[in-house]
């Protein structure tokens, strides 16, 4: 036996709006994840360069 759910116009609009909002939030999370990874990589690279520079200075 199938159960059918009938939505009125306002409920359908709200459902579509929630779907759009969830999609936007998903994209924002992906952008934040990418930005965090890039920042983390840049920080690691900076720390590596700083350690090499500091090590070289101590030898002189």
Short mmCIF file of N, CA and C in Angstrom, two decimals:
data_model
loop_
_atom_site.label_atom_id
_atom_site.label_comp_id
_atom_site.label_asym_id
_atom_site.label_seq_id
_atom_site.Cartn_x
_atom_site.Cartn_y
_atom_site.Cartn_z
N UNK A 1 0.84 -1.18 0.00
CA UNK A 1 0.00 0.00 0.00
C UNK A 1 0.89 1.25 0.00
N UNK A 2 0.64 2.14 -0.92
CA UNK A 2 1.41 3.37 -1.00
C UNK A 2 0.71 4.48 -0.26
N UNK A 3 1.53 5.30 0.38
CA UNK A 3 0.98 6.47 1.08
C UNK A 3 1.40 7.71 0.29
N UNK A 4 0.47 8.53 -0.02
CA UNK A 4 0.77 9.75 -0.76
C UNK A 4 0.68 10.94 0.18
N UNK A 5 1.66 11.84 0.01
CA UNK A 5 1.66 13.06 0.80
C UNK A 5 1.34 14.21 -0.15
N UNK A 6 0.31 14.93 0.17
CA UNK A 6 -0.08 16.06 -0.66
C UNK A 6 0.36 17.34 0.03
N UNK A 7 1.13 18.13 -0.70
CA UNK A 7 1.63 19.39 -0.15
C UNK A 7 0.87 20.55 -0.79
N UNK A 8 0.57 21.53 0.04
CA UNK A 8 -0.03 22.72 -0.55
C UNK A 8 1.08 23.61 -1.11
N UNK A 9 0.70 24.66 -1.80
CA UNK A 9 1.67 25.51 -2.49
C UNK A 9 2.72 26.09 -1.54
N UNK A 10 2.32 26.56 -0.37
CA UNK A 10 3.25 27.17 0.58
C UNK A 10 4.21 26.12 1.15
N UNK A 11 3.71 24.93 1.41
CA UNK A 11 4.58 23.87 1.92
C UNK A 11 5.62 23.50 0.87
N UNK A 12 5.21 23.44 -0.38
CA UNK A 12 6.14 23.11 -1.46
C UNK A 12 7.20 24.20 -1.61
N UNK A 13 6.77 25.45 -1.51
CA UNK A 13 7.73 26.56 -1.57
C UNK A 13 8.73 26.47 -0.43
N UNK A 14 8.24 26.17 0.78
CA UNK A 14 9.13 26.04 1.93
C UNK A 14 10.09 24.88 1.76
N UNK A 15 9.60 23.77 1.23
CA UNK A 15 10.45 22.61 1.00
C UNK A 15 11.54 22.93 -0.02
N UNK A 16 11.16 23.62 -1.09
CA UNK A 16 12.14 24.02 -2.10
C UNK A 16 13.16 25.00 -1.52
N UNK A 17 12.70 25.91 -0.68
CA UNK A 17 13.60 26.87 -0.05
C UNK A 17 14.59 26.16 0.87
N UNK A 18 14.10 25.17 1.62
CA UNK A 18 15.00 24.40 2.50
C UNK A 18 16.01 23.62 1.68
N UNK A 19 15.57 23.06 0.57
CA UNK A 19 16.48 22.32 -0.31
C UNK A 19 17.58 23.25 -0.83
N UNK A 20 17.18 24.44 -1.28
CA UNK A 20 18.15 25.42 -1.76
C UNK A 20 19.12 25.83 -0.66
N UNK A 21 18.60 26.05 0.54
CA UNK A 21 19.44 26.44 1.66
C UNK A 21 20.44 25.34 2.01
N UNK A 22 20.00 24.10 2.02
CA UNK A 22 20.91 22.98 2.30
C UNK A 22 22.00 22.89 1.23
N UNK A 23 21.63 23.12 -0.02
CA UNK A 23 22.63 23.10 -1.09
C UNK A 23 23.66 24.21 -0.89
N UNK A 24 23.18 25.41 -0.57
CA UNK A 24 24.09 26.53 -0.32
C UNK A 24 25.03 26.22 0.84
N UNK A 25 24.49 25.65 1.92
CA UNK A 25 25.31 25.31 3.08
C UNK A 25 26.35 24.25 2.72
N UNK A 26 25.99 23.29 1.88
CA UNK A 26 26.93 22.26 1.44
C UNK A 26 28.08 22.89 0.66
N UNK A 27 27.75 23.79 -0.25
CA UNK A 27 28.77 24.46 -1.05
C UNK A 27 29.67 25.31 -0.15
N UNK A 28 29.07 26.02 0.81
CA UNK A 28 29.86 26.84 1.73
C UNK A 28 30.82 25.97 2.54
N UNK A 29 30.35 24.81 3.00
CA UNK A 29 31.22 23.90 3.75
C UNK A 29 32.37 23.41 2.90
N UNK A 30 32.10 23.11 1.63
CA UNK A 30 33.16 22.67 0.73
C UNK A 30 34.18 23.79 0.53
N UNK A 31 33.70 25.02 0.36
CA UNK A 31 34.61 26.15 0.20
C UNK A 31 35.46 26.36 1.46
N UNK A 32 34.82 26.25 2.63
CA UNK A 32 35.56 26.40 3.89
C UNK A 32 36.59 25.29 4.06
N UNK A 33 36.23 24.06 3.72
CA UNK A 33 37.18 22.95 3.80
C UNK A 33 38.38 23.19 2.90
N UNK A 34 38.12 23.65 1.67
CA UNK A 34 39.22 23.94 0.74
C UNK A 34 40.10 25.08 1.26
N UNK A 35 39.48 26.13 1.79
CA UNK A 35 40.24 27.26 2.32
C UNK A 35 41.07 26.83 3.53
N UNK A 36 40.49 26.01 4.41
CA UNK A 36 41.23 25.53 5.58
C UNK A 36 42.41 24.67 5.18
N UNK A 37 42.22 23.81 4.18
CA UNK A 37 43.32 22.95 3.73
C UNK A 37 44.43 23.80 3.14
N UNK A 38 44.06 24.78 2.29
CA UNK A 38 45.07 25.64 1.68
C UNK A 38 45.82 26.43 2.75
N UNK A 39 45.09 26.98 3.72
CA UNK A 39 45.73 27.73 4.80
C UNK A 39 46.66 26.84 5.61
N UNK A 40 46.21 25.64 5.92
CA UNK A 40 47.04 24.69 6.67
C UNK A 40 48.32 24.36 5.90
N UNK A 41 48.18 24.14 4.59
CA UNK A 41 49.36 23.86 3.75
C UNK A 41 50.31 25.05 3.74
N UNK A 42 49.76 26.26 3.62
CA UNK A 42 50.60 27.46 3.60
C UNK A 42 51.30 27.68 4.93
N UNK A 43 50.62 27.39 6.04
CA UNK A 43 51.23 27.53 7.36
C UNK A 43 52.37 26.53 7.51
N UNK A 44 52.15 25.29 7.08
CA UNK A 44 53.20 24.27 7.15
C UNK A 44 54.40 24.68 6.31
N UNK A 45 54.14 25.18 5.10
CA UNK A 45 55.22 25.62 4.22
C UNK A 45 55.98 26.79 4.86
N UNK A 46 55.26 27.73 5.45
CA UNK A 46 55.89 28.87 6.11
C UNK A 46 56.76 28.40 7.27
N UNK A 47 56.24 27.46 8.08
CA UNK A 47 57.01 26.95 9.21
C UNK A 47 58.27 26.25 8.75
N UNK A 48 58.17 25.47 7.67
CA UNK A 48 59.34 24.79 7.13
C UNK A 48 60.39 25.80 6.68
N UNK A 49 59.97 26.84 5.98
CA UNK A 49 60.91 27.87 5.52
C UNK A 49 61.51 28.61 6.71
N UNK A 50 60.70 28.88 7.73
CA UNK A 50 61.18 29.61 8.90
C UNK A 50 62.23 28.78 9.64
N UNK A 51 61.99 27.48 9.78
CA UNK A 51 62.94 26.60 10.46
C UNK A 51 64.24 26.54 9.68
N UNK A 52 64.16 26.43 8.35
CA UNK A 52 65.38 26.38 7.52
C UNK A 52 66.15 27.68 7.65
N UNK A 53 65.44 28.82 7.63
CA UNK A 53 66.10 30.11 7.74
C UNK A 53 66.75 30.26 9.11
N UNK A 54 66.04 29.89 10.16
CA UNK A 54 66.56 29.98 11.51
C UNK A 54 67.78 29.07 11.67
N UNK A 55 67.72 27.88 11.12
CA UNK A 55 68.83 26.94 11.22
C UNK A 55 70.05 27.50 10.50
N UNK A 56 69.86 28.08 9.34
CA UNK A 56 70.98 28.66 8.59
C UNK A 56 71.60 29.83 9.35
N UNK A 57 70.79 30.64 9.96
CA UNK A 57 71.32 31.80 10.69
C UNK A 57 72.19 31.37 11.85
N UNK A 58 71.81 30.30 12.54
CA UNK A 58 72.57 29.85 13.70
C UNK A 58 73.95 29.35 13.30
N UNK A 59 74.08 28.79 12.11
CA UNK A 59 75.36 28.25 11.67
C UNK A 59 76.37 29.35 11.36
N UNK A 60 75.90 30.52 10.98
CA UNK A 60 76.81 31.60 10.57
C UNK A 60 77.50 32.22 11.71
#
